[in-house]
GROMACS .gro file of N, CA, C and O in nm:
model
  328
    1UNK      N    1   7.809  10.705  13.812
    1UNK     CA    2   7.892  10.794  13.733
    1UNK      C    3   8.007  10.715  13.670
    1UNK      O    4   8.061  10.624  13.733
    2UNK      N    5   8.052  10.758  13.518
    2UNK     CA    6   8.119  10.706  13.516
    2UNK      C    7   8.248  10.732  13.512
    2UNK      O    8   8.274  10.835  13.450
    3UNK      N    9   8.378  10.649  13.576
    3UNK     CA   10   8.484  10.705  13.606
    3UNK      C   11   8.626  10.657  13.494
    3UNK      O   12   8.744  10.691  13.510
    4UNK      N   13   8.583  10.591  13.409
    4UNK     CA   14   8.676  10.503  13.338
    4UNK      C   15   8.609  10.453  13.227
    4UNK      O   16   8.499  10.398  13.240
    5UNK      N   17   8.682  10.470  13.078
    5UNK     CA   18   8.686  10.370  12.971
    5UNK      C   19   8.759  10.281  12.937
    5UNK      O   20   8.861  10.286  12.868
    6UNK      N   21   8.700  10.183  12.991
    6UNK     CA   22   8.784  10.047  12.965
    6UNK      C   23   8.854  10.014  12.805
    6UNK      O   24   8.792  10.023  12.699
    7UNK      N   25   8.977   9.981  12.820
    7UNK     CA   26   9.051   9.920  12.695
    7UNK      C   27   8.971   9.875  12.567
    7UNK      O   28   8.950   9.754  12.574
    8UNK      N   29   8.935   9.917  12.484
    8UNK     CA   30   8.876   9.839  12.333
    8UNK      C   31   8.724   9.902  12.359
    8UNK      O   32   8.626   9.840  12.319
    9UNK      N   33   8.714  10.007  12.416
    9UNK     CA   34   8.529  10.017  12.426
    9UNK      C   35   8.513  10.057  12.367
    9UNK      O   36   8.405  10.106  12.400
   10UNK      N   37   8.547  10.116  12.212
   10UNK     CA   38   8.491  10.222  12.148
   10UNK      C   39   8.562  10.178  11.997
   10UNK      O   40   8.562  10.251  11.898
   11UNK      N   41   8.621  10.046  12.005
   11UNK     CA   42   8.762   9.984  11.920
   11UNK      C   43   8.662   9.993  11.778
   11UNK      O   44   8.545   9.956  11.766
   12UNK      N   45   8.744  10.048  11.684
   12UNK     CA   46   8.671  10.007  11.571
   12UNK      C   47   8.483  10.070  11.511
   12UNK      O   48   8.407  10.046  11.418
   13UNK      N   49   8.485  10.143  11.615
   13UNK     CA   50   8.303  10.209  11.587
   13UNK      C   51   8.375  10.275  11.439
   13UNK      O   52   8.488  10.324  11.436
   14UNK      N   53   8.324  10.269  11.375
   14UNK     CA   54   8.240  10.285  11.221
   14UNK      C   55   8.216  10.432  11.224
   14UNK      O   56   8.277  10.531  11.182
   15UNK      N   57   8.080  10.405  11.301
   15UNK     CA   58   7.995  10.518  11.274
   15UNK      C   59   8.013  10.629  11.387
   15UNK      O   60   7.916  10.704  11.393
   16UNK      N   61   8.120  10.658  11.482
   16UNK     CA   62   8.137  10.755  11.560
   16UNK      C   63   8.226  10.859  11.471
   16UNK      O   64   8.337  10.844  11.419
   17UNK      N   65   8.149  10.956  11.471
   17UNK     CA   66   8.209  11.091  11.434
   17UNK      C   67   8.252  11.224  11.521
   17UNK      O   68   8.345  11.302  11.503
   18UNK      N   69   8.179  11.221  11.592
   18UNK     CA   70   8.221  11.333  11.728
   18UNK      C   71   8.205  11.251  11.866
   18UNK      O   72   8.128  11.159  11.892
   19UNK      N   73   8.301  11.311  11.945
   19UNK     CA   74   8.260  11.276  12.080
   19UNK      C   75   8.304  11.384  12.206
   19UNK      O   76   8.411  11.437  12.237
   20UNK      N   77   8.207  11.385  12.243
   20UNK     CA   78   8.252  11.543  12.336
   20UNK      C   79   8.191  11.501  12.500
   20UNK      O   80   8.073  11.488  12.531
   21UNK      N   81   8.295  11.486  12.579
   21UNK     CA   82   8.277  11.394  12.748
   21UNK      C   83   8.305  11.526  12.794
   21UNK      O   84   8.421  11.490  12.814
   22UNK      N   85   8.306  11.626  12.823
   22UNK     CA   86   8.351  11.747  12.900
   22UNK      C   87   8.239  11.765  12.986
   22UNK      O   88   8.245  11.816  13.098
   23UNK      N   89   8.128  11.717  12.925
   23UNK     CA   90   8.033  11.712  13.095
   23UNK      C   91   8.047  11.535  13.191
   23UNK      O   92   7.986  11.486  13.287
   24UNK      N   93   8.135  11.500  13.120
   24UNK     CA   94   8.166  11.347  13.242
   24UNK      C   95   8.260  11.391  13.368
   24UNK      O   96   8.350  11.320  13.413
   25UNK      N   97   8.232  11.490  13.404
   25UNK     CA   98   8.288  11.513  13.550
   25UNK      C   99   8.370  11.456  13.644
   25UNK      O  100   8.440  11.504  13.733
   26UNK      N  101   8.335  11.275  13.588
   26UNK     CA  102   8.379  11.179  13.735
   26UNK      C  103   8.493  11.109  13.624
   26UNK      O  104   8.573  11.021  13.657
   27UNK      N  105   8.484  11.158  13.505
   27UNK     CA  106   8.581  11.048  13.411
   27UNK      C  107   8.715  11.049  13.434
   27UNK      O  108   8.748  11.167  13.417
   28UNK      N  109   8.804  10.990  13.461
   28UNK     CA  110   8.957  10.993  13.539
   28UNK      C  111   9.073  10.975  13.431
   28UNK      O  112   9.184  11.029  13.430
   29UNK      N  113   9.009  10.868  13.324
   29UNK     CA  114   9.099  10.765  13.298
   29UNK      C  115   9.073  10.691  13.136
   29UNK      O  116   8.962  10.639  13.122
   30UNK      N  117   9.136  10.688  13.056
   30UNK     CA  118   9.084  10.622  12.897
   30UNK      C  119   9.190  10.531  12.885
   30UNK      O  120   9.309  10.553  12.867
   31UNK      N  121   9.115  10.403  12.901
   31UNK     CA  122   9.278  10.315  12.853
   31UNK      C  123   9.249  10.277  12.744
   31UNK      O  124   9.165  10.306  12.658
   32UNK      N  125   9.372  10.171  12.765
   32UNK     CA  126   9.421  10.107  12.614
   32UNK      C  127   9.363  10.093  12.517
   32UNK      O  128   9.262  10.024  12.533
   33UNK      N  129   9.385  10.136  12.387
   33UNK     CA  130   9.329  10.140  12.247
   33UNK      C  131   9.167  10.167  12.249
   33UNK      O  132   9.091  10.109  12.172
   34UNK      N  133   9.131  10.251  12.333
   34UNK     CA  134   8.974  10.268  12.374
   34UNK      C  135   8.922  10.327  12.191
   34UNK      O  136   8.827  10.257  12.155
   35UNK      N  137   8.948  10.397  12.117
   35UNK     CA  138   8.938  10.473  11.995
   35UNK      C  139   9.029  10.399  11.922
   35UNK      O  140   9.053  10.465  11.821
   36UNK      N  141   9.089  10.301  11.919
   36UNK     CA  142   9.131  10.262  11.815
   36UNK      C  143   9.107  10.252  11.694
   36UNK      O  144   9.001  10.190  11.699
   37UNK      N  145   9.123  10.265  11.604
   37UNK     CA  146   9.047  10.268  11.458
   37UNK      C  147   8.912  10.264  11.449
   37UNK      O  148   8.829  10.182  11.410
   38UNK      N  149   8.912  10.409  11.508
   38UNK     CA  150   8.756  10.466  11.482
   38UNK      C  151   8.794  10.566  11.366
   38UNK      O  152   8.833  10.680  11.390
   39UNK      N  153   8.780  10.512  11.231
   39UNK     CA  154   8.834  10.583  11.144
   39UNK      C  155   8.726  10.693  11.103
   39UNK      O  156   8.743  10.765  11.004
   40UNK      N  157   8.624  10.700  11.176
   40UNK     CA  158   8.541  10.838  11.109
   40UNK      C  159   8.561  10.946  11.188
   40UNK      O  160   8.528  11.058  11.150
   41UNK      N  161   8.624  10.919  11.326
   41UNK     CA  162   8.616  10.975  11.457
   41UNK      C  163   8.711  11.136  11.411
   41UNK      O  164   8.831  11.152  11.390
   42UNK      N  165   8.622  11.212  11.411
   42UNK     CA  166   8.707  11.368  11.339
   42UNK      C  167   8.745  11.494  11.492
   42UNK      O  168   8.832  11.581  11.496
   43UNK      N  169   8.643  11.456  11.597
   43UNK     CA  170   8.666  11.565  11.716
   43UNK      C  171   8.634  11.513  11.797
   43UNK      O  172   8.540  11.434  11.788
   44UNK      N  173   8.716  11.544  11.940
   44UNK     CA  174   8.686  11.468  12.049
   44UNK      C  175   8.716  11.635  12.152
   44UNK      O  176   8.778  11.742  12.145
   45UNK      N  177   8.642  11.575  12.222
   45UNK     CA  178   8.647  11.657  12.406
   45UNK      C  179   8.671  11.575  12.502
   45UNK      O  180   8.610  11.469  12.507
   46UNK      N  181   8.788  11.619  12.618
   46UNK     CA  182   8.798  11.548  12.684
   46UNK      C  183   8.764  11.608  12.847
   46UNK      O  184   8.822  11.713  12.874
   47UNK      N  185   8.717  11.578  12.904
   47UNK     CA  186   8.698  11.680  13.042
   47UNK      C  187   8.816  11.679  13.156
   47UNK      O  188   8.909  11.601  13.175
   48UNK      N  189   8.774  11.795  13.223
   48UNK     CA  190   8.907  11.864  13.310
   48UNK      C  191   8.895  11.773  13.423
   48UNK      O  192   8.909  11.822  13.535
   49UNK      N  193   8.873  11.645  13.412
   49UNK     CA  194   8.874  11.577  13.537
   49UNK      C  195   8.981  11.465  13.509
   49UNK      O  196   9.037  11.389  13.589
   50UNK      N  197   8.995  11.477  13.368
   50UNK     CA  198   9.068  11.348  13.304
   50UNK      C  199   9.237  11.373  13.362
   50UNK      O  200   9.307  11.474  13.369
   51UNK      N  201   9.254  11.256  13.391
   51UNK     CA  202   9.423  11.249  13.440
   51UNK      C  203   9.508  11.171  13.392
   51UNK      O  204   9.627  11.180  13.422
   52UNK      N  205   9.441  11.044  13.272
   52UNK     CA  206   9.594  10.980  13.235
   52UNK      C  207   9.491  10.924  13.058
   52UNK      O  208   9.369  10.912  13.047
   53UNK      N  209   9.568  10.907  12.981
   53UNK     CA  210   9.517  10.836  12.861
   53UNK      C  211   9.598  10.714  12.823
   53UNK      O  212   9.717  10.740  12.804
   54UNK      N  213   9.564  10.596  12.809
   54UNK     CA  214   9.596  10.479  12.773
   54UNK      C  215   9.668  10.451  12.676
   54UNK      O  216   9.613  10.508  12.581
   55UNK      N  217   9.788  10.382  12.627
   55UNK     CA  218   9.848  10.338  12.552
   55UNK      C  219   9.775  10.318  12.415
   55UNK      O  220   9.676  10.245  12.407
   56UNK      N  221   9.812  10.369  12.334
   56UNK     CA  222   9.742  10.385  12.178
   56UNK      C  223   9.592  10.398  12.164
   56UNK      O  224   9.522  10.331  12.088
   57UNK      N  225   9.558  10.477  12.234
   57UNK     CA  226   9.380  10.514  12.297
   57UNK      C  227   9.286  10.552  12.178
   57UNK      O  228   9.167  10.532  12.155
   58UNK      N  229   9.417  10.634  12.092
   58UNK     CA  230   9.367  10.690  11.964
   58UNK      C  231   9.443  10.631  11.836
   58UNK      O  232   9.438  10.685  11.725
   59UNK      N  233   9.502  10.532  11.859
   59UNK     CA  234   9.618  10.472  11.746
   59UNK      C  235   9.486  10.455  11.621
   59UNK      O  236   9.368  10.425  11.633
   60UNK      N  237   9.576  10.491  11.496
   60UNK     CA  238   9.498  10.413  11.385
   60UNK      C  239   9.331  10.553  11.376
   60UNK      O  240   9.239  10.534  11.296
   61UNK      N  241   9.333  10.647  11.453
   61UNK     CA  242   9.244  10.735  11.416
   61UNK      C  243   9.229  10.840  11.314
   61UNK      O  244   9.170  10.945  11.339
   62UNK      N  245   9.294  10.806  11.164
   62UNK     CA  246   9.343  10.891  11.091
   62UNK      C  247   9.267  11.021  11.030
   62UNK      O  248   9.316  11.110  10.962
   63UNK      N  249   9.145  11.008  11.069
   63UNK     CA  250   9.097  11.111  11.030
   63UNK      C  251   9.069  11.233  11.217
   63UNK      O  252   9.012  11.342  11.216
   64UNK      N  253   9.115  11.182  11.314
   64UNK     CA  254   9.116  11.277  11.402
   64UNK      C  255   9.154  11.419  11.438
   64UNK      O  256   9.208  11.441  11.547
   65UNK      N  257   9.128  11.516  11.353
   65UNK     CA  258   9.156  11.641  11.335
   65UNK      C  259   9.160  11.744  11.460
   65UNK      O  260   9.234  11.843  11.456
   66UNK      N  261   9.075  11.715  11.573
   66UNK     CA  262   9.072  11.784  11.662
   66UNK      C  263   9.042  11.728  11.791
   66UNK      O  264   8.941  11.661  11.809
   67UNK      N  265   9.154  11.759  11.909
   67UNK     CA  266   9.190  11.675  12.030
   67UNK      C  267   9.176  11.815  12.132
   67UNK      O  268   9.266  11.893  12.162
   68UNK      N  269   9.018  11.817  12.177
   68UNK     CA  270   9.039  11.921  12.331
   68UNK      C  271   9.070  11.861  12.425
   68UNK      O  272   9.020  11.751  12.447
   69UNK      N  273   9.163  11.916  12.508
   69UNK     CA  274   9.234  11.857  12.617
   69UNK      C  275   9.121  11.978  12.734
   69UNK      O  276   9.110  12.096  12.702
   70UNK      N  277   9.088  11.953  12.792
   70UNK     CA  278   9.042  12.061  12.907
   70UNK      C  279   9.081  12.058  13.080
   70UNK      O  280   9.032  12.128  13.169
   71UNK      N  281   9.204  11.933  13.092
   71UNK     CA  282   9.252  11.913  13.181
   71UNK      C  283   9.408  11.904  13.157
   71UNK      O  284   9.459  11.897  13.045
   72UNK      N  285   9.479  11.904  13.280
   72UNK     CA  286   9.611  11.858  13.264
   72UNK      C  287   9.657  11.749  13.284
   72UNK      O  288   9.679  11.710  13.399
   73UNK      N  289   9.680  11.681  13.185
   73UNK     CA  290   9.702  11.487  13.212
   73UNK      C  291   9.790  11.472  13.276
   73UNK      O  292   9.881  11.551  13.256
   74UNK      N  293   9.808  11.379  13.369
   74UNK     CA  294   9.932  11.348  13.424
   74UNK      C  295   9.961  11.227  13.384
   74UNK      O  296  10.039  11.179  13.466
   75UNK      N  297   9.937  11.152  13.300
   75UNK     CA  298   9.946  11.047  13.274
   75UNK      C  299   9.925  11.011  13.126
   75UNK      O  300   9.810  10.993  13.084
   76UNK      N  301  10.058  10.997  13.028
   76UNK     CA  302  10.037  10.993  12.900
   76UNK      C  303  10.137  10.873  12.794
   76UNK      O  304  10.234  10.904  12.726
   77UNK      N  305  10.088  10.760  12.805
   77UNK     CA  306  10.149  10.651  12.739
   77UNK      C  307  10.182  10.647  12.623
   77UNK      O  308  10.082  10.671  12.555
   78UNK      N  309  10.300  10.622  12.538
   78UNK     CA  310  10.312  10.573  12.418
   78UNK      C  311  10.204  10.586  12.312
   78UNK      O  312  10.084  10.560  12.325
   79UNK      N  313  10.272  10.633  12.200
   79UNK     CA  314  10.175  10.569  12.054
   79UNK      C  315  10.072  10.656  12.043
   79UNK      O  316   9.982  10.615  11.969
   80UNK      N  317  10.050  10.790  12.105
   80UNK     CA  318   9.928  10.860  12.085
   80UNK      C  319   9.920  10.908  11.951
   80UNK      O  320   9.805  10.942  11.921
   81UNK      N  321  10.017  10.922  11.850
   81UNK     CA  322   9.977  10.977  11.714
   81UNK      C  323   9.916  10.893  11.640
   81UNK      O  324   9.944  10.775  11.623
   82UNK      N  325   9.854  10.938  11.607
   82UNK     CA  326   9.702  10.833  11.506
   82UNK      C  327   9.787  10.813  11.350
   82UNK      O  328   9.732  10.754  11.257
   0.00000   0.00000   0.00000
């Protein structure tokens, strides 16, 4: 299962347009600049298991229009506006 997105995993995808984790159950944790200039990236889901998001996770996502939160983060770093 997975419990964590490591820093830069998702840095720069092109071609991601949606992403919806609300069935990742075990996911805890999104760090650093994980979505970074994923400039197609328009909706995301995040699941109610999630507890902290990484320092500029979503920086540089300018077309990100829609952010479900389905948990309560306890943990929220710098720089989240895209």
């Amino acid at each position: 299962a997975i419990t964590a997105l490591g820093g830069s995993a998702f840095h720069g995808c092109g071609n991601l347009t949606t992403m919806d984790l609300s069935g990742c159950t075990n996911l805890s944790s999104i760090g650093q600049c994980t979505f970074t200039s994923c400039d197609d990236l328009t909706s995301m889901t995040l699941p109610n298991s999630l507890t902290g998001i990484g320092d500029e996770a979503f920086y540089g996502c300018s077309n990100l229009d829609e952010l479900v939160l389905l948990s309560k983060i306890l943990q929220l770093w710098a720089k989240m506006p895209c």
